Coordinates of C-alpha atoms in Angstrom, one line a residue:
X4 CA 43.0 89.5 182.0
X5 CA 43.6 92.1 179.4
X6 CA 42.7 91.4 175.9
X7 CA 45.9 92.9 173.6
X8 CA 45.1 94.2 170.0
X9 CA 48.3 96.4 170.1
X10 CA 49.2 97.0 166.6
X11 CA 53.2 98.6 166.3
X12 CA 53.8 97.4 162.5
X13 CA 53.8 101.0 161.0
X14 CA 54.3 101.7 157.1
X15 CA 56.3 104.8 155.8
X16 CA 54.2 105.4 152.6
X17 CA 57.3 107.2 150.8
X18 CA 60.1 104.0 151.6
X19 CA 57.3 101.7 150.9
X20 CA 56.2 103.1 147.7
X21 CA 59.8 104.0 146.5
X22 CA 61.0 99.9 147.0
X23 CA 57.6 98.5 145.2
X24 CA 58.2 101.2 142.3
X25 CA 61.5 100.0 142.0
X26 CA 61.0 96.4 142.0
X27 CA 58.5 96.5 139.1
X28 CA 60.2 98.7 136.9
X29 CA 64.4 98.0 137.4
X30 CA 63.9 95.0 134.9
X31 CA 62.5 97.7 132.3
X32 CA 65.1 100.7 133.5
X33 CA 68.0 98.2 133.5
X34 CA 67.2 97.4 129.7
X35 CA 67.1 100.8 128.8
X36 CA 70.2 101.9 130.4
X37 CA 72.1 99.2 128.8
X38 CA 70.7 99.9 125.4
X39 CA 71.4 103.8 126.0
X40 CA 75.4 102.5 127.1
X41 CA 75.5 100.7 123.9
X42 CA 74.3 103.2 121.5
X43 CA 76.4 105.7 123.0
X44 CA 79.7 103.6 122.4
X45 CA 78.3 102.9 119.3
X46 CA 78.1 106.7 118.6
X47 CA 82.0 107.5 119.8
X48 CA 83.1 104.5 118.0
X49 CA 82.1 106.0 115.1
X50 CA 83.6 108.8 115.8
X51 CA 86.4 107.7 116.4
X52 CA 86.3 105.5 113.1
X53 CA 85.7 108.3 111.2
X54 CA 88.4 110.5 112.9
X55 CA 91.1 107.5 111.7
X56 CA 89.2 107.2 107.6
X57 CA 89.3 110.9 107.3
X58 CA 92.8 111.4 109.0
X59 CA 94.3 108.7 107.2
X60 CA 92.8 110.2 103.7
X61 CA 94.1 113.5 104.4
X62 CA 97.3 112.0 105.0
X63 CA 97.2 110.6 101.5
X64 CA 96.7 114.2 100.2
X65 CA 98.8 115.6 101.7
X66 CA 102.0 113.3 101.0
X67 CA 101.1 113.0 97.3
X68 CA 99.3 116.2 96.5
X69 CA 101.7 118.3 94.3
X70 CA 104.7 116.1 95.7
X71 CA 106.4 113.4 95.7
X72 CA 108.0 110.9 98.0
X73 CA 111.5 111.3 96.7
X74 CA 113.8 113.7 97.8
X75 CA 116.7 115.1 95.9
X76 CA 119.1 117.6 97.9
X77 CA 121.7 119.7 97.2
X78 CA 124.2 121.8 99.1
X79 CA 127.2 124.3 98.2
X80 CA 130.8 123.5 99.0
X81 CA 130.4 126.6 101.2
X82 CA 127.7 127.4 102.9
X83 CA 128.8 130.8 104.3
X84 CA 128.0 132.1 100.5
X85 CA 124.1 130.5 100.4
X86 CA 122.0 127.5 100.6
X87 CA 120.4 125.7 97.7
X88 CA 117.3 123.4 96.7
X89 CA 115.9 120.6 94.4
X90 CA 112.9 119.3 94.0
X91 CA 112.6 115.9 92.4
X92 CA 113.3 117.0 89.1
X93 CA 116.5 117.9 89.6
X94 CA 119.1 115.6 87.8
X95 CA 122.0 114.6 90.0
X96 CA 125.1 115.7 89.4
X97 CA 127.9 118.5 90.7
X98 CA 128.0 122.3 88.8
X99 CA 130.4 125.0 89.8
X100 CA 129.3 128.6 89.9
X101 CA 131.3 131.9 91.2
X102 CA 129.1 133.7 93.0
X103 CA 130.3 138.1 91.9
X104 CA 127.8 140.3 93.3
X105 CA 125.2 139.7 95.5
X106 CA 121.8 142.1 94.9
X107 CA 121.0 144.6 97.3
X108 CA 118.4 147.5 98.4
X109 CA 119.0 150.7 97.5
X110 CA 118.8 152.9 100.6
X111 CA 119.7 156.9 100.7
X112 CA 119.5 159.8 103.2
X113 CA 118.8 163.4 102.7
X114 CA 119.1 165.9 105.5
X115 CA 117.5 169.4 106.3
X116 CA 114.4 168.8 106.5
X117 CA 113.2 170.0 110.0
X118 CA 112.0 172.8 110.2
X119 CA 110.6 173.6 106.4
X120 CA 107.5 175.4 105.8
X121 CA 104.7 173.2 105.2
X122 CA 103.5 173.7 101.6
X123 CA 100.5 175.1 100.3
X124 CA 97.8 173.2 98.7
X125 CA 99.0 171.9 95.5
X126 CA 102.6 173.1 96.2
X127 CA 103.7 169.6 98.0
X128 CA 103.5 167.0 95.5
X129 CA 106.9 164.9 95.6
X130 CA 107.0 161.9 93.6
X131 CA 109.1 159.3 94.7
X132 CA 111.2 157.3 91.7
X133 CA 111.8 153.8 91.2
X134 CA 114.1 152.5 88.3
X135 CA 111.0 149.7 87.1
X136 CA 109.2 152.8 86.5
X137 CA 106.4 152.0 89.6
X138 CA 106.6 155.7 90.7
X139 CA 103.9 157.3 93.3
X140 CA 103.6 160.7 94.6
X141 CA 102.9 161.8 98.4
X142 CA 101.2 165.1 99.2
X143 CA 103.4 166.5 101.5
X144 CA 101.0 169.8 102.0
X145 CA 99.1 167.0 104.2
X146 CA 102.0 165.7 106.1
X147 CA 101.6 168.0 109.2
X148 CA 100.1 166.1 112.1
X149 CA 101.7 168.0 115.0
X150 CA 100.9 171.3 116.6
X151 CA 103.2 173.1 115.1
X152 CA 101.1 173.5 111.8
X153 CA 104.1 175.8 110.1
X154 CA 106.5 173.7 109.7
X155 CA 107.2 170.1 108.9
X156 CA 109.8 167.7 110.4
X157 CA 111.4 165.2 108.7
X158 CA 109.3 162.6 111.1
X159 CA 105.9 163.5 109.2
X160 CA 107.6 163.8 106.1
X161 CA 108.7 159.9 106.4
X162 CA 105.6 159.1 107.8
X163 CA 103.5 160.5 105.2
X164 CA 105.7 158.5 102.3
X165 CA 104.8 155.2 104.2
X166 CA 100.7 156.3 104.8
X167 CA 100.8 157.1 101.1
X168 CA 98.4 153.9 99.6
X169 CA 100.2 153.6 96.2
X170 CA 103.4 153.1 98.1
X171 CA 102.2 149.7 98.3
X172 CA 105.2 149.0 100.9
X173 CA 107.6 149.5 97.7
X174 CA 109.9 152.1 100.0
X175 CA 110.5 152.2 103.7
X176 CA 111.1 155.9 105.1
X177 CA 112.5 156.4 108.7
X178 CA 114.9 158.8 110.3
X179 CA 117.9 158.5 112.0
X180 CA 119.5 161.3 114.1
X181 CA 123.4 161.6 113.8
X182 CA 125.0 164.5 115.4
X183 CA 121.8 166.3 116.5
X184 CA 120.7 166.1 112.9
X185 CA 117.4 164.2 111.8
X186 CA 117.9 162.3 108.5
X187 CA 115.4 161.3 106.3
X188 CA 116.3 157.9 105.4
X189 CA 114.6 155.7 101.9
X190 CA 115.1 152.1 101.7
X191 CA 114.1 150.7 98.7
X192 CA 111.8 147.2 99.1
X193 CA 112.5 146.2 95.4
X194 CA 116.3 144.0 94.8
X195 CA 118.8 145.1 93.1
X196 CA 119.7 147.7 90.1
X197 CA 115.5 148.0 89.2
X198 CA 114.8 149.3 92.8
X199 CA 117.3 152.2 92.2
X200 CA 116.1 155.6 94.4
X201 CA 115.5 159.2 92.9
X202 CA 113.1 162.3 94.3
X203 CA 111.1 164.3 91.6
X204 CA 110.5 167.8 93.1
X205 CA 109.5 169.3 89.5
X206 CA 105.8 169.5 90.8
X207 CA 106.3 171.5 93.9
X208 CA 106.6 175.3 94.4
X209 CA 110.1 176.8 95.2
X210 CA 111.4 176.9 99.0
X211 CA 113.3 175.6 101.5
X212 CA 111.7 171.8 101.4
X213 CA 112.2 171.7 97.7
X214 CA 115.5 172.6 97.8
X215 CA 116.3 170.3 100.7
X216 CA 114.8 167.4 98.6
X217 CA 116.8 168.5 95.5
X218 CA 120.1 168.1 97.5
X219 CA 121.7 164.9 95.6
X220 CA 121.3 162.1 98.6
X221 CA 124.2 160.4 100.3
X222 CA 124.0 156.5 99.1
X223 CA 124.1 154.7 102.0
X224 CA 123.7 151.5 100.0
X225 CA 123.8 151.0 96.3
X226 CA 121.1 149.1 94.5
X227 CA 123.1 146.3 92.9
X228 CA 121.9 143.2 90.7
X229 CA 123.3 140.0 92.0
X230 CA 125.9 138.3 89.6
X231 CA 126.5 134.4 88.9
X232 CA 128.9 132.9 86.5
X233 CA 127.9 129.2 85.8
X234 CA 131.2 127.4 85.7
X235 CA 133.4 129.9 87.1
X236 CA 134.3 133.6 85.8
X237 CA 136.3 133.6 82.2
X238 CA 139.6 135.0 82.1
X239 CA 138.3 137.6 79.5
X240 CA 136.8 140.1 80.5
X241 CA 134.5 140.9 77.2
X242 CA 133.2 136.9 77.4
X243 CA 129.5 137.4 79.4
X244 CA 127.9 134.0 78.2
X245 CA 128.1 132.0 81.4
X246 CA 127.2 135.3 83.5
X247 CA 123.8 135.1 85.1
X248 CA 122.6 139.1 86.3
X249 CA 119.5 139.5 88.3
X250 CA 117.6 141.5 91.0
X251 CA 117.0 138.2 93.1
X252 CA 119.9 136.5 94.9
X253 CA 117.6 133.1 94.4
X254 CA 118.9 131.9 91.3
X255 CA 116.7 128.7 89.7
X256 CA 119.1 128.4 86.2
X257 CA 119.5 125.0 86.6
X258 CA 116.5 122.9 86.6
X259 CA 114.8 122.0 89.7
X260 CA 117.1 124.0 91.4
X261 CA 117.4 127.1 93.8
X262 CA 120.3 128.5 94.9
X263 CA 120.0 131.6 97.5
X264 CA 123.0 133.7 97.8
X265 CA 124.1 135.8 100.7
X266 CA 127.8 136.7 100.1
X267 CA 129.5 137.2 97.5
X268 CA 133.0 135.5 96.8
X269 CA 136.2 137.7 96.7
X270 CA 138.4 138.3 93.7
X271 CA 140.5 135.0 93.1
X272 CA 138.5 132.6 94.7
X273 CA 137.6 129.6 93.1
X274 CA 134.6 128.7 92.3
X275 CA 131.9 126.6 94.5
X276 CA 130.5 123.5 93.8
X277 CA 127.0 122.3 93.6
X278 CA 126.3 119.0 94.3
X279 CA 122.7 117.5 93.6
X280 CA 122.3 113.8 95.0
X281 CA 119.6 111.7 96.2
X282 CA 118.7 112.9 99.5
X283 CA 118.2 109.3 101.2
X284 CA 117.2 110.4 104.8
X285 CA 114.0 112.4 104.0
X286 CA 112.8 110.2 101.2
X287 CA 113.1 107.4 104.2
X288 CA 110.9 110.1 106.2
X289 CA 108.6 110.7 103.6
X290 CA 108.2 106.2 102.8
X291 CA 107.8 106.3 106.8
X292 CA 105.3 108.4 106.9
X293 CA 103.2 106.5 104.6
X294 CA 103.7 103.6 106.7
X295 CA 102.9 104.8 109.7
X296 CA 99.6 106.7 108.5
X297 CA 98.3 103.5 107.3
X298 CA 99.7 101.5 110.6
X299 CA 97.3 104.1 112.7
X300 CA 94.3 103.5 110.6
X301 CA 94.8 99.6 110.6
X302 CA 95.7 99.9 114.7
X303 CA 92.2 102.0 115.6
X304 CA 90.3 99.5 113.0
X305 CA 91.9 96.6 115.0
X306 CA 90.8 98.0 118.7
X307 CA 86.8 98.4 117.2
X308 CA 86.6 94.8 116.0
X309 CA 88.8 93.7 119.0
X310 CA 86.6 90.4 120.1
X311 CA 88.0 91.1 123.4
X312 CA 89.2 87.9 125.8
X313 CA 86.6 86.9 129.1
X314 CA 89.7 84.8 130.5
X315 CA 91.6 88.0 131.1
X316 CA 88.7 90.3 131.5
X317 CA 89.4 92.2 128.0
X318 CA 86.7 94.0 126.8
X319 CA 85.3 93.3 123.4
X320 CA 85.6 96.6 120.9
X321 CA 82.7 98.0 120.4
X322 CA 82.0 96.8 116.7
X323 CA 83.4 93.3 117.2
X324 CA 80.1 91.6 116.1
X325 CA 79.7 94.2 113.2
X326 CA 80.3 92.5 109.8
X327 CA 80.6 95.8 108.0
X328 CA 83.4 97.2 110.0
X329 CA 85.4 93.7 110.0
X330 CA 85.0 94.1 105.9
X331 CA 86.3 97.8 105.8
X332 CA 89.4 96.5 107.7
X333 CA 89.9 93.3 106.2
X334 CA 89.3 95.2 103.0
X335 CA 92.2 97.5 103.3
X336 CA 94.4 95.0 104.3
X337 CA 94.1 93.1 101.5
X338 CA 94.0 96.0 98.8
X339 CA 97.2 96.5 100.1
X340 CA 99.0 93.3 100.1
X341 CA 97.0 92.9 96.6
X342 CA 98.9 96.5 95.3
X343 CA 101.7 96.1 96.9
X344 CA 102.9 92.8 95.9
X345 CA 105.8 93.4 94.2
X346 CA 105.8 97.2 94.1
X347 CA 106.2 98.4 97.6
X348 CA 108.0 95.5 98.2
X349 CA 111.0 97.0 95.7
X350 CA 111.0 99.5 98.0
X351 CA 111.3 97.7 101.2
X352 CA 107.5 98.6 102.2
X353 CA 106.0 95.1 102.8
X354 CA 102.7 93.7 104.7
X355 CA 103.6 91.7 108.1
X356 CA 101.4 88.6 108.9
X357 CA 99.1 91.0 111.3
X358 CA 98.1 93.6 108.2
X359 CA 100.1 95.8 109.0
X360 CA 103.2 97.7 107.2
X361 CA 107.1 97.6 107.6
X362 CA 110.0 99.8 106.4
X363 CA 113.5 98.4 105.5
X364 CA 115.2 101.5 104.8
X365 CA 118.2 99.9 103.7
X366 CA 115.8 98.0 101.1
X367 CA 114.7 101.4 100.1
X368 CA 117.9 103.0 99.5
X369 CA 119.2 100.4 97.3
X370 CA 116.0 100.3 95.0
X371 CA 116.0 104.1 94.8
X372 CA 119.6 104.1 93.3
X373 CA 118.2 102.1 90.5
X374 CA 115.0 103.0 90.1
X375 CA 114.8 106.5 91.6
X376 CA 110.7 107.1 90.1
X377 CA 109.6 103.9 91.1
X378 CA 108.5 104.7 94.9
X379 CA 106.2 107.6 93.7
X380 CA 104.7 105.6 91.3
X381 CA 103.9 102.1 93.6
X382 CA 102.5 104.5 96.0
X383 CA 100.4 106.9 93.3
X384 CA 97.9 109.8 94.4
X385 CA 94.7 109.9 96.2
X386 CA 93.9 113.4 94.5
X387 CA 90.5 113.1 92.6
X388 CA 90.9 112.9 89.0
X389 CA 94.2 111.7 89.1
X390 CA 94.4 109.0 91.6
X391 CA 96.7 105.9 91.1
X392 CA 98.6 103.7 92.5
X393 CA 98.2 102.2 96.4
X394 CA 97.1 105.6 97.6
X395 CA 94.4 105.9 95.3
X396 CA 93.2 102.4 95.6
X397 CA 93.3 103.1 99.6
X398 CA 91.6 106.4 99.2
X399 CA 88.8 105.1 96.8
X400 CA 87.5 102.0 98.9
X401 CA 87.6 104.7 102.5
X402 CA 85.3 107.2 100.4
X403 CA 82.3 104.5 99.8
X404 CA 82.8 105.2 103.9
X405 CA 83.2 108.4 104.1
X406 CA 81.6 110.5 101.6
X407 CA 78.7 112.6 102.3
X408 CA 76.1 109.4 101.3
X409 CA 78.5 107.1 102.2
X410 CA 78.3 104.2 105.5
X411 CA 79.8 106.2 107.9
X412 CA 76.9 108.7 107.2
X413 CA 74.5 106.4 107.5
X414 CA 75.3 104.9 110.1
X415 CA 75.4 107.9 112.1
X416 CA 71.8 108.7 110.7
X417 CA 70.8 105.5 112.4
X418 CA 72.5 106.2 115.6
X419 CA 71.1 109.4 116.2
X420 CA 67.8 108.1 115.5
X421 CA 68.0 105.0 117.8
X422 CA 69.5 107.8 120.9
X423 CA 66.3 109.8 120.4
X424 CA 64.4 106.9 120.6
X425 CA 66.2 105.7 123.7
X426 CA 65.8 109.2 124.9
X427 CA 61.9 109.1 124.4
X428 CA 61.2 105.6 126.0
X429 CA 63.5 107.3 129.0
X430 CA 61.5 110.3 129.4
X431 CA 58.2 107.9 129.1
X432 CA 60.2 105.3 131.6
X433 CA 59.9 108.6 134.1
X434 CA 57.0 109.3 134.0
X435 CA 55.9 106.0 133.7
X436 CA 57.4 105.8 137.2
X437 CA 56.3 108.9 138.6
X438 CA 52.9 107.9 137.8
X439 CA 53.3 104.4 140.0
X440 CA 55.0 105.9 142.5
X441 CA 52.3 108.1 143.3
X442 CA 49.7 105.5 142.9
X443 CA 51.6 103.4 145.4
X444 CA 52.4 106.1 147.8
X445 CA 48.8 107.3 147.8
X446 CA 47.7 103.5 148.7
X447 CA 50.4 103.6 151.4
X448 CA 49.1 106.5 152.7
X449 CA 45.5 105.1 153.1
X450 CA 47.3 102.3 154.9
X451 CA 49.5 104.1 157.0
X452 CA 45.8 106.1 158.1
X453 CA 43.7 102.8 158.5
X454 CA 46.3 101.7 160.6
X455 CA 46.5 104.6 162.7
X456 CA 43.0 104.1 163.4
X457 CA 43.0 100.0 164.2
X458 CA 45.8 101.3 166.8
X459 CA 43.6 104.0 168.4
X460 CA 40.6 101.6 168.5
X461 CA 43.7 99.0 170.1
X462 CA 44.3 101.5 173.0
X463 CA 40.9 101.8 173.4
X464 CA 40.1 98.7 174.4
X465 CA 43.5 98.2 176.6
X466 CA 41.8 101.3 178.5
X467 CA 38.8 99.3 179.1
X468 CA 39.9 95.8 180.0
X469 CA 43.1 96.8 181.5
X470 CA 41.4 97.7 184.6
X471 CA 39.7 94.2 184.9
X472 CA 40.2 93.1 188.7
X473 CA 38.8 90.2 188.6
X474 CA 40.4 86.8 189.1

């Protein structure tokens, strides 16, 4: 009979030492992980939270920075003669105006021009004229940039008059060609009768350029002030004291208003009316946008404290157990319904049940035909120094968050330094576990040997009693 010692259990030292490793340390790696999970949403969320303080302030700004939520329009009677503008300081009511003359650019061409001898040194000085008196010169001894260095075309003349730096883009030069010939053509950049056109030739020597530049130029269009009579043009012609002349066809007579011109009326015509009024839809865009700035902030606030709701598998915002979140929202909510009591409410602006803010336009429109101020004054300014009303109150309470000391800094300060911290017991977890993984795989191994050894010493008996005849 043949005495069995046949040992087939084998160990794989890598398997073996990977599952033990992992058994003693997933309590410890599973901790970690879900502390690194948490700071990181931690981290975004207060991103995002300052994304929605710092938004929402610059919304502030900019709706009440240097404006003002009411809106004032006017328009013309005919608007195939200009456009107009108020701002909020406009006073409402109609104006007629006859519109004469409008201003325009002085622009003139001379010809003859190819072909002249380019001017010696000193010899090519033209100045160029405006009727305000800003004059410059252009050297026209250095105009020649092509190979024919004899002559000058009236291509390099115009483009040395727009190269020259003291032009300061006050006159255009180009050239048209009509009939074979090149024309030099000047368009004057400054309106009306003060951006009048002449050539002063007095500083260069005699010859064919000068004299081509003396030749009086064709006016291809007359500078011209524009002309507006206030009330309509009088029946005598020697009565000037409703006549408005200018260079600009954007007229600003009338207070808090602009009127741009285009055309001018004809001869006979009557005159056009001006009507400023309260310009209802953009002053409801303008209380909108208020609403709906603060309606984002309170919405994002909302989803971070979210408790969340296990029944239907909601998940919980990440700062729903955070007291000092809950307090900025709750906070703003009732700075607002503290304010606005009464003030935005005038204005159809109220607080709903949930915290957050409601339009009635029609409200609105009513209250502003009363009290036309009122709106900008409820919601007030955020801008430093001058803050009031709502805005201010808002803006003031979200800069203990967000200034450069503030909680939102802080915060972040701590969350950075708990992430490095997570990221250092990680990095120690590692190595940690390199460390008993080796340990374990080394012990396997020695195992894994000391069995390969039982089994030879196995075998070797098998070869001596397994030949046993005996019965």
């Amino acid at each position: 009979m043949a005495l069995s010692t046949n040992a087939t259990n084998t160990y794989d030292p890598t398997a073996s030492a990977q599952a033990l490793t992992d058994k003693y340390t997933a309590d410890l790696q599973a901790r970690i992980t879900a502390q690194t999970k948490a700071a990181a949403a931690t981290t975004a969320g207060l991103a995002n939270l300052k994304m929605a303080l710092t938004t929402f302030s610059s919304s502030l700004l900019t709706m009440t920075t240097g404006k003002t939520m009411l809106v004032q329009g006017a328009t013309l009677s005919n608007t195939a003669v200009g456009t107009a503008t108020a701002s909020s300081t406009a006073a409402a009511g109609t104006y007629s105006v006859f519109v004469e003359k409008i201003a325009t650019n002085n622009q003139i061409s001379l010809g003859g021009l190819t072909g002249t001898p380019v001017p010696a040194d000193g010899d090519g000085t033209l100045k160029i004229k405006l009727a305000n008196n800003t004059d410059f010169t252009v050297d026209l001894s250095k105009a020649n940039t092509d190979a024919d260095t004899s002559t000058l075309s009236a291509k390099e003349i115009a483009a040395a008059i727009n190269a020259e730096p003291k032009n300061n883009s006050r006159v255009t030069a180009s050239v048209i060609t009509i009939g074979g010939i090149a024309q030099l053509v000047l368009t004057s950049n400054v309106s009306g009768e003060e951006g009048a056109l002449s050539l002063d030739t007095s500083a260069m020597a005699a010859g064919t350029l000068k004299d081509a530049l003396d030749t009086t130029p064709k006016q291809l269009v007359t500078a011209q002030d524009a002309i507006m009579w206030v009330g309509g043009k009088p029946a005598d012609p020697l009565d000037t004291s409703n006549r408005v002349k200018q260079s600009s066809n954007t007229f600003s007579n009338i207070e808090g208003v602009k009127m741009t011109f285009t055309k001018a009326q004809a001869s006979g015509d009557a005159p056009i009316t001006l009507t400023v009024a309260l310009d209802t839809a953009a002053t409801t865009t303008n209380a909108q946008s208020f609403v709906t700035a603060y309606n984002k902030l309170k919405a994002t606030l909302d989803a971070l404290t979210d408790p969340g709701d296990p029944a239907s598998s909601k998940a919980a915002g990440v700062f729903s157990t955070d007291s000092g979140v809950r307090v900025l929202r709750d906070q703003l909510v009732r700075t607002l319904r503290e304010t606005a009591t009464g003030a935005l409410a005038t204005f159809g602006i109220t607080a709903q049940r949930n915290g957050t803010l409601a339009l009635d336009a029609t409200k609105l429109e009513a209250a502003l035909k009363t009290n036309p101020g009122g709106l900008d004054k409820a919601i007030g300014s955020s801008t430093a120094g001058t803050s009031s009303g709502i805005a201010g109150k808002l803006d003031k309470f979200i800069q203990t968050w967000t200034t450069t000391n503030g909680q939102l800094s802080q915060r972040e300060t701590s969350a950075a330094k708990l992430q490095k911290s997570l990221d250092e017991r990680q990095t120690k977890f590692e190595a940690d576990y390199t460390a008993m993984y080796n340990r374990y795989k080394a012990q396997f191994t020695q195992l894994q040997s000391l069995q390969a050894r039982m089994s030879q010493t196995t075998d070797m008996f098998d070869a001596l009693f397994g030949s046993d005849k005996t019965k």
